[in-house]
Coordinates of C-alpha atoms in Angstrom, one line a residue:
Chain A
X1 CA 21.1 55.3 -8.4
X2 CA 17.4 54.8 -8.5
X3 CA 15.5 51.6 -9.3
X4 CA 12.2 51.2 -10.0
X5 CA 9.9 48.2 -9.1
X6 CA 6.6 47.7 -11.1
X7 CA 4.0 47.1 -8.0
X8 CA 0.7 45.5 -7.3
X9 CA 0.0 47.9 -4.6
X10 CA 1.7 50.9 -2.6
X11 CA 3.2 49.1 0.3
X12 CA 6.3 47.4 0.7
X13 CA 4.7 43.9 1.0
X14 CA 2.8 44.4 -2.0
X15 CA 3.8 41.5 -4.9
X16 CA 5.5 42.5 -7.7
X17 CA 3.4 43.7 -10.7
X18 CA 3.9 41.4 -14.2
X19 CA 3.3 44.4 -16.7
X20 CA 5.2 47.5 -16.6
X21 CA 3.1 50.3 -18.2
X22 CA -0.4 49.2 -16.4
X23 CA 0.9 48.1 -13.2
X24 CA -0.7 49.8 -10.0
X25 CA 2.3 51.7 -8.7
X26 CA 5.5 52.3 -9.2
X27 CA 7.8 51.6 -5.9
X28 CA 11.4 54.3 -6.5
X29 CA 14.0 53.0 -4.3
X30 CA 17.2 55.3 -4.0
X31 CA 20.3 53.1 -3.4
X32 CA 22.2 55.8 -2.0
X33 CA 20.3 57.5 0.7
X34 CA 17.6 53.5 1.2
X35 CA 14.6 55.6 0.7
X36 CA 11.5 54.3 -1.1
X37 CA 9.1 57.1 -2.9
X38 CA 5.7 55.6 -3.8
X39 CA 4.4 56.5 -6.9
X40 CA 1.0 55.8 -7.9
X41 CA 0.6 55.2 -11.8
X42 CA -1.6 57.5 -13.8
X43 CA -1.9 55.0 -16.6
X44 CA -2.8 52.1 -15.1
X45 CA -6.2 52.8 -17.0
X46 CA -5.0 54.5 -20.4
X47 CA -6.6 53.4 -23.1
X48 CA -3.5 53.2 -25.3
X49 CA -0.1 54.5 -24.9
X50 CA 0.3 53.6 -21.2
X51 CA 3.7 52.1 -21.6
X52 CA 5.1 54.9 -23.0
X53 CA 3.4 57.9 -20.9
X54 CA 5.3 55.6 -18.1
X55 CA 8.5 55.8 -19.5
X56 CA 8.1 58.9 -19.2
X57 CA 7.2 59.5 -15.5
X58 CA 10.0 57.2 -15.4
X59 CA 12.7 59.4 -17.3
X60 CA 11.4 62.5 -15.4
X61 CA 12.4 60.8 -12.2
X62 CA 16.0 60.1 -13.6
X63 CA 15.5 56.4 -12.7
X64 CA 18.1 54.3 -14.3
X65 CA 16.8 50.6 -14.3
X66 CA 12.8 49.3 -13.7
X67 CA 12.2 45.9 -12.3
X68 CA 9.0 44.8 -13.9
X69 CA 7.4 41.0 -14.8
X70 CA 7.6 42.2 -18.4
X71 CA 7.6 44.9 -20.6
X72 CA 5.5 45.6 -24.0
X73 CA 7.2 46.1 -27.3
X74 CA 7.4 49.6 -27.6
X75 CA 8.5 49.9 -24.4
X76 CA 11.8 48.3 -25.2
X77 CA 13.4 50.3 -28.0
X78 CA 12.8 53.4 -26.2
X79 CA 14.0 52.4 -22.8
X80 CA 17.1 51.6 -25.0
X81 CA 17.4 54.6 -26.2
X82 CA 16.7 56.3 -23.0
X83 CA 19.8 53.9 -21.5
X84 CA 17.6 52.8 -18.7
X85 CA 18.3 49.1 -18.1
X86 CA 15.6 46.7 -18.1
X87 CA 15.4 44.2 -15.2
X88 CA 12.2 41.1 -16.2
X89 CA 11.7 38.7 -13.1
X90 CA 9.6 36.3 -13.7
X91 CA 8.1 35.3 -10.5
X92 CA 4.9 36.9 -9.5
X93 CA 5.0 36.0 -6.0
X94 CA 7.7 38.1 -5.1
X95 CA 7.3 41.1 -2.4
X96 CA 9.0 44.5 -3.5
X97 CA 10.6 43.9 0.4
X98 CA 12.2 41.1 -1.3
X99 CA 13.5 42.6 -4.6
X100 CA 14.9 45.6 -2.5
X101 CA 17.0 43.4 0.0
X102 CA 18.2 41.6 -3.3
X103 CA 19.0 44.9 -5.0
X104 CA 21.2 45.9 -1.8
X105 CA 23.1 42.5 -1.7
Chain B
X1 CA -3.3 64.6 -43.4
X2 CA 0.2 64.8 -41.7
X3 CA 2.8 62.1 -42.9
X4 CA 2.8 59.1 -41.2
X5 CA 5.6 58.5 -38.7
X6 CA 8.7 57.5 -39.3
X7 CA 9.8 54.3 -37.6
X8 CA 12.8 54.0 -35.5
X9 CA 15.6 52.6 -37.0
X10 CA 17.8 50.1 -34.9
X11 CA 20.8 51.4 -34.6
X12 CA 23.8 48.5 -32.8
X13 CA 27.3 50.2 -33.0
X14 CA 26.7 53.9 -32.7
X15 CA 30.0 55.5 -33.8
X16 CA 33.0 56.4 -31.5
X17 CA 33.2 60.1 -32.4
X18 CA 30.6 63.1 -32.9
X19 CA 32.2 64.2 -36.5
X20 CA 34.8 65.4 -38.7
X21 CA 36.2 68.2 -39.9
X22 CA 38.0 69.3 -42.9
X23 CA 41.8 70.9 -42.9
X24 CA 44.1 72.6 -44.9
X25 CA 41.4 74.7 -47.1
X26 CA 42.8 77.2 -49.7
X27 CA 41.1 79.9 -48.4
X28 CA 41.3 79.4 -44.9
X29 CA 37.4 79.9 -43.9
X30 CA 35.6 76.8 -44.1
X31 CA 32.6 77.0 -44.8
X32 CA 30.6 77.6 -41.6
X33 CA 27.2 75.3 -42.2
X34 CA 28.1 71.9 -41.2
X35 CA 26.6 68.9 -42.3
X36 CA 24.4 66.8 -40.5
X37 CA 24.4 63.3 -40.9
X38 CA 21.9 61.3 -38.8
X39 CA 22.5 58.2 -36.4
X40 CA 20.7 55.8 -38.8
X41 CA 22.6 57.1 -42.1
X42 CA 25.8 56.5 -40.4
X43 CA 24.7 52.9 -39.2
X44 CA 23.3 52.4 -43.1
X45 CA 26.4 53.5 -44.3
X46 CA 28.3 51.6 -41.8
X47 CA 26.8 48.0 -42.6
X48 CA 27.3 48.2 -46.1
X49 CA 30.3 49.5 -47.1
X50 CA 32.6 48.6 -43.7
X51 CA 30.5 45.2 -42.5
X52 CA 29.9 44.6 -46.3
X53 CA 26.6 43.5 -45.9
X54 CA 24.2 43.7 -48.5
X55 CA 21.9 46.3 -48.6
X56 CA 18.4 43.6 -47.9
X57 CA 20.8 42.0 -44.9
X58 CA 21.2 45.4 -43.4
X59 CA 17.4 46.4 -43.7
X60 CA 17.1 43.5 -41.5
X61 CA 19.6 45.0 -39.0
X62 CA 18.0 48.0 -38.5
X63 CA 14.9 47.0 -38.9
X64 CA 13.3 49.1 -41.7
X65 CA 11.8 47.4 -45.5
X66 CA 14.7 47.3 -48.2
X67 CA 13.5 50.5 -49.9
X68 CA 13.5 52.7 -47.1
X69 CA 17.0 51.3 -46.1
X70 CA 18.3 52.7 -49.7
X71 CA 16.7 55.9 -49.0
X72 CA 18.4 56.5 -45.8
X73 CA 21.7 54.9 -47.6
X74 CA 21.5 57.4 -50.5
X75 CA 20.9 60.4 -48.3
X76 CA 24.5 59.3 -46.3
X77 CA 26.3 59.2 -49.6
X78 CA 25.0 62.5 -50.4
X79 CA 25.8 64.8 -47.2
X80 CA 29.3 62.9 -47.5
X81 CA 29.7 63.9 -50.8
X82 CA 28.8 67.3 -49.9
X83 CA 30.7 67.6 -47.1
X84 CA 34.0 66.6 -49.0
X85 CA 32.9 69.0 -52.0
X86 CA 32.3 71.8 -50.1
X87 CA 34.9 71.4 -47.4
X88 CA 31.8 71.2 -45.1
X89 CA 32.4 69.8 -41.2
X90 CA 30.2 66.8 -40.7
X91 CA 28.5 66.1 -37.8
X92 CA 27.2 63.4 -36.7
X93 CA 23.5 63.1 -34.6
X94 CA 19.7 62.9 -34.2
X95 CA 17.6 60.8 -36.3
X96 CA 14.7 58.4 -35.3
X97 CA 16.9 55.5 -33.9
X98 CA 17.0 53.4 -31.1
X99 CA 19.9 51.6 -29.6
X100 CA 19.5 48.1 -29.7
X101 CA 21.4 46.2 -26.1
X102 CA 22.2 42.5 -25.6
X103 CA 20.1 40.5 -23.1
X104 CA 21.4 38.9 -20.6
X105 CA 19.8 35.5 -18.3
X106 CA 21.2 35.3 -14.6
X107 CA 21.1 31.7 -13.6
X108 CA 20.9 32.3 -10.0
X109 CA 17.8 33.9 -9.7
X110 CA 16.1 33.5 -12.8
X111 CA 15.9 37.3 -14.2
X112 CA 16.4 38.4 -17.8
X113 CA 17.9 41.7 -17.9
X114 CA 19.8 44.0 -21.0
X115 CA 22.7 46.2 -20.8
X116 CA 21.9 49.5 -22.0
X117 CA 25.4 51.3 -21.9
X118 CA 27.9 49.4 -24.3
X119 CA 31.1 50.8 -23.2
X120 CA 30.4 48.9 -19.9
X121 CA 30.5 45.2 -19.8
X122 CA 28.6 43.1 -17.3
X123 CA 30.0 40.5 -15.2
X124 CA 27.1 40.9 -12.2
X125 CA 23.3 40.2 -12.1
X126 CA 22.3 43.7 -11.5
X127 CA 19.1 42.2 -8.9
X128 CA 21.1 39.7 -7.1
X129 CA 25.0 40.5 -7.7
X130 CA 25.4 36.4 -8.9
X131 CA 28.4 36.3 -11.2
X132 CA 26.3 33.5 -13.0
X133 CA 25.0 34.8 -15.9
X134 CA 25.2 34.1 -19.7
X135 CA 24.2 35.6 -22.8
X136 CA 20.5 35.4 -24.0
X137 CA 18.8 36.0 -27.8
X138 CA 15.5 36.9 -26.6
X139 CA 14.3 37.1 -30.2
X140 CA 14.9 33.4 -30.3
X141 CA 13.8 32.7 -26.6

């Protein structure tokens, strides 16, 4: 199964990103095989539509839940339709290191 | 000009089955065209006439104005009457819908997450495995 993890940056001690569509990378980690695919995210700078065009990059990769501060309201409806779970931590200061250990628990 | 979008209708119980299909015709051939009846006309015709809700209380549900909800209503009642007229299989899919999950708040480390498969119920916080989690409206949070 894959998760993904809205990131500030493209290491694993980068802090986790509060917006989903615009964050600076996306951190893919497989929970079968541990590995970690760093993706950085075209739309960070969109001008509109940014949440969505993710979503897609997101359904391409056949993740099935994204860790993210938040997500925007059109976001939601379509990542319900898509059946990708939607995972909101609240706490900015959190290291993707972190939410990966906590994901393998 | 092209037509402005539609907007997606919130669908919450999608149904059980993908259609039906007629037996015992006269003629033995049914007729091969089947009948298409979309996500959201189920749902429309599900809330009012099996939840009884009226049809302003189900516009709510599904999240569309009160005339628009009697236009997708009408259609439904129309391919069903078809269907049963003409001994026509129905079959139930597509439509601009998305399915609306419940929100869930784990107490042990804080997260807010939704469960987007209904069949499956959750009893774990899917970041941090706690079995402490409740129910949460996030349209009144």
């Amino acid at each position: 199964m894959k998760i993904a993890i809205a990131s500030k940056g493209n290491s694993l001690d980068s802090l986790l990103d509060m917006n989903f569509g615009r964050c600076e990378c996306f951190i893919i980690y497989d929970t079968e095989n541990k590995e970690v695919e760093v993706l950085s995210n075209p739309n960070k700078d969109a001008l509109e539509a940014a949440g969505t065009t993710s979503v897609q990059l997101m359904a391409a990769r056949s993740v099935s839940k994204i860790v993210a501060g938040e997500f925007g309201m059109k976001i939601k409806p379509l990542l319900d339709s898509l059946r990708i779970q939607m995972i909101v931590f609240n706490k900015p200061e959190t290291s993707v290191r972190k939410l990966i250990s906590m994901l393998n628990h | 000009m092209s037509p402005r979008n539609t907007t997606l209708r919130k669908v919450v119980n999608p149904p059980q089955i993908k259609g039906f299909k007629p037996y015992g015709a006269e003629n033995s051939k049914l007729n091969s065209e089947p009948v298409i009846l979309l996500l959201e006309e189920y749902e429309a015709l599900r809330l009012c006439d099996y939840d009884h809700c009226n049809q302003l209380e189900a516009s709510v549900l599904m999240g569309v104005s009160r005339p628009t909800f009697t236009r997708v209503y009408a259609s439904a009642l129309r391919k069903i009457a078809k269907a049963f007229v003409e001994a026509r299989v129905i079959s139930i899919k597509g439509g601009r819908v998305y399915f609306d999950s419940d929100w869930f708040h784990c107490r042990s480390c804080g997260c807010f997450f939704n469960n987007p498969d209904k069949e499956q119920t959750i009893a774990n916080c899917p970041l941090c495995c706690s079995d402490e989690i409740s129910g949460y409206d996030y349209a009144c949070g």
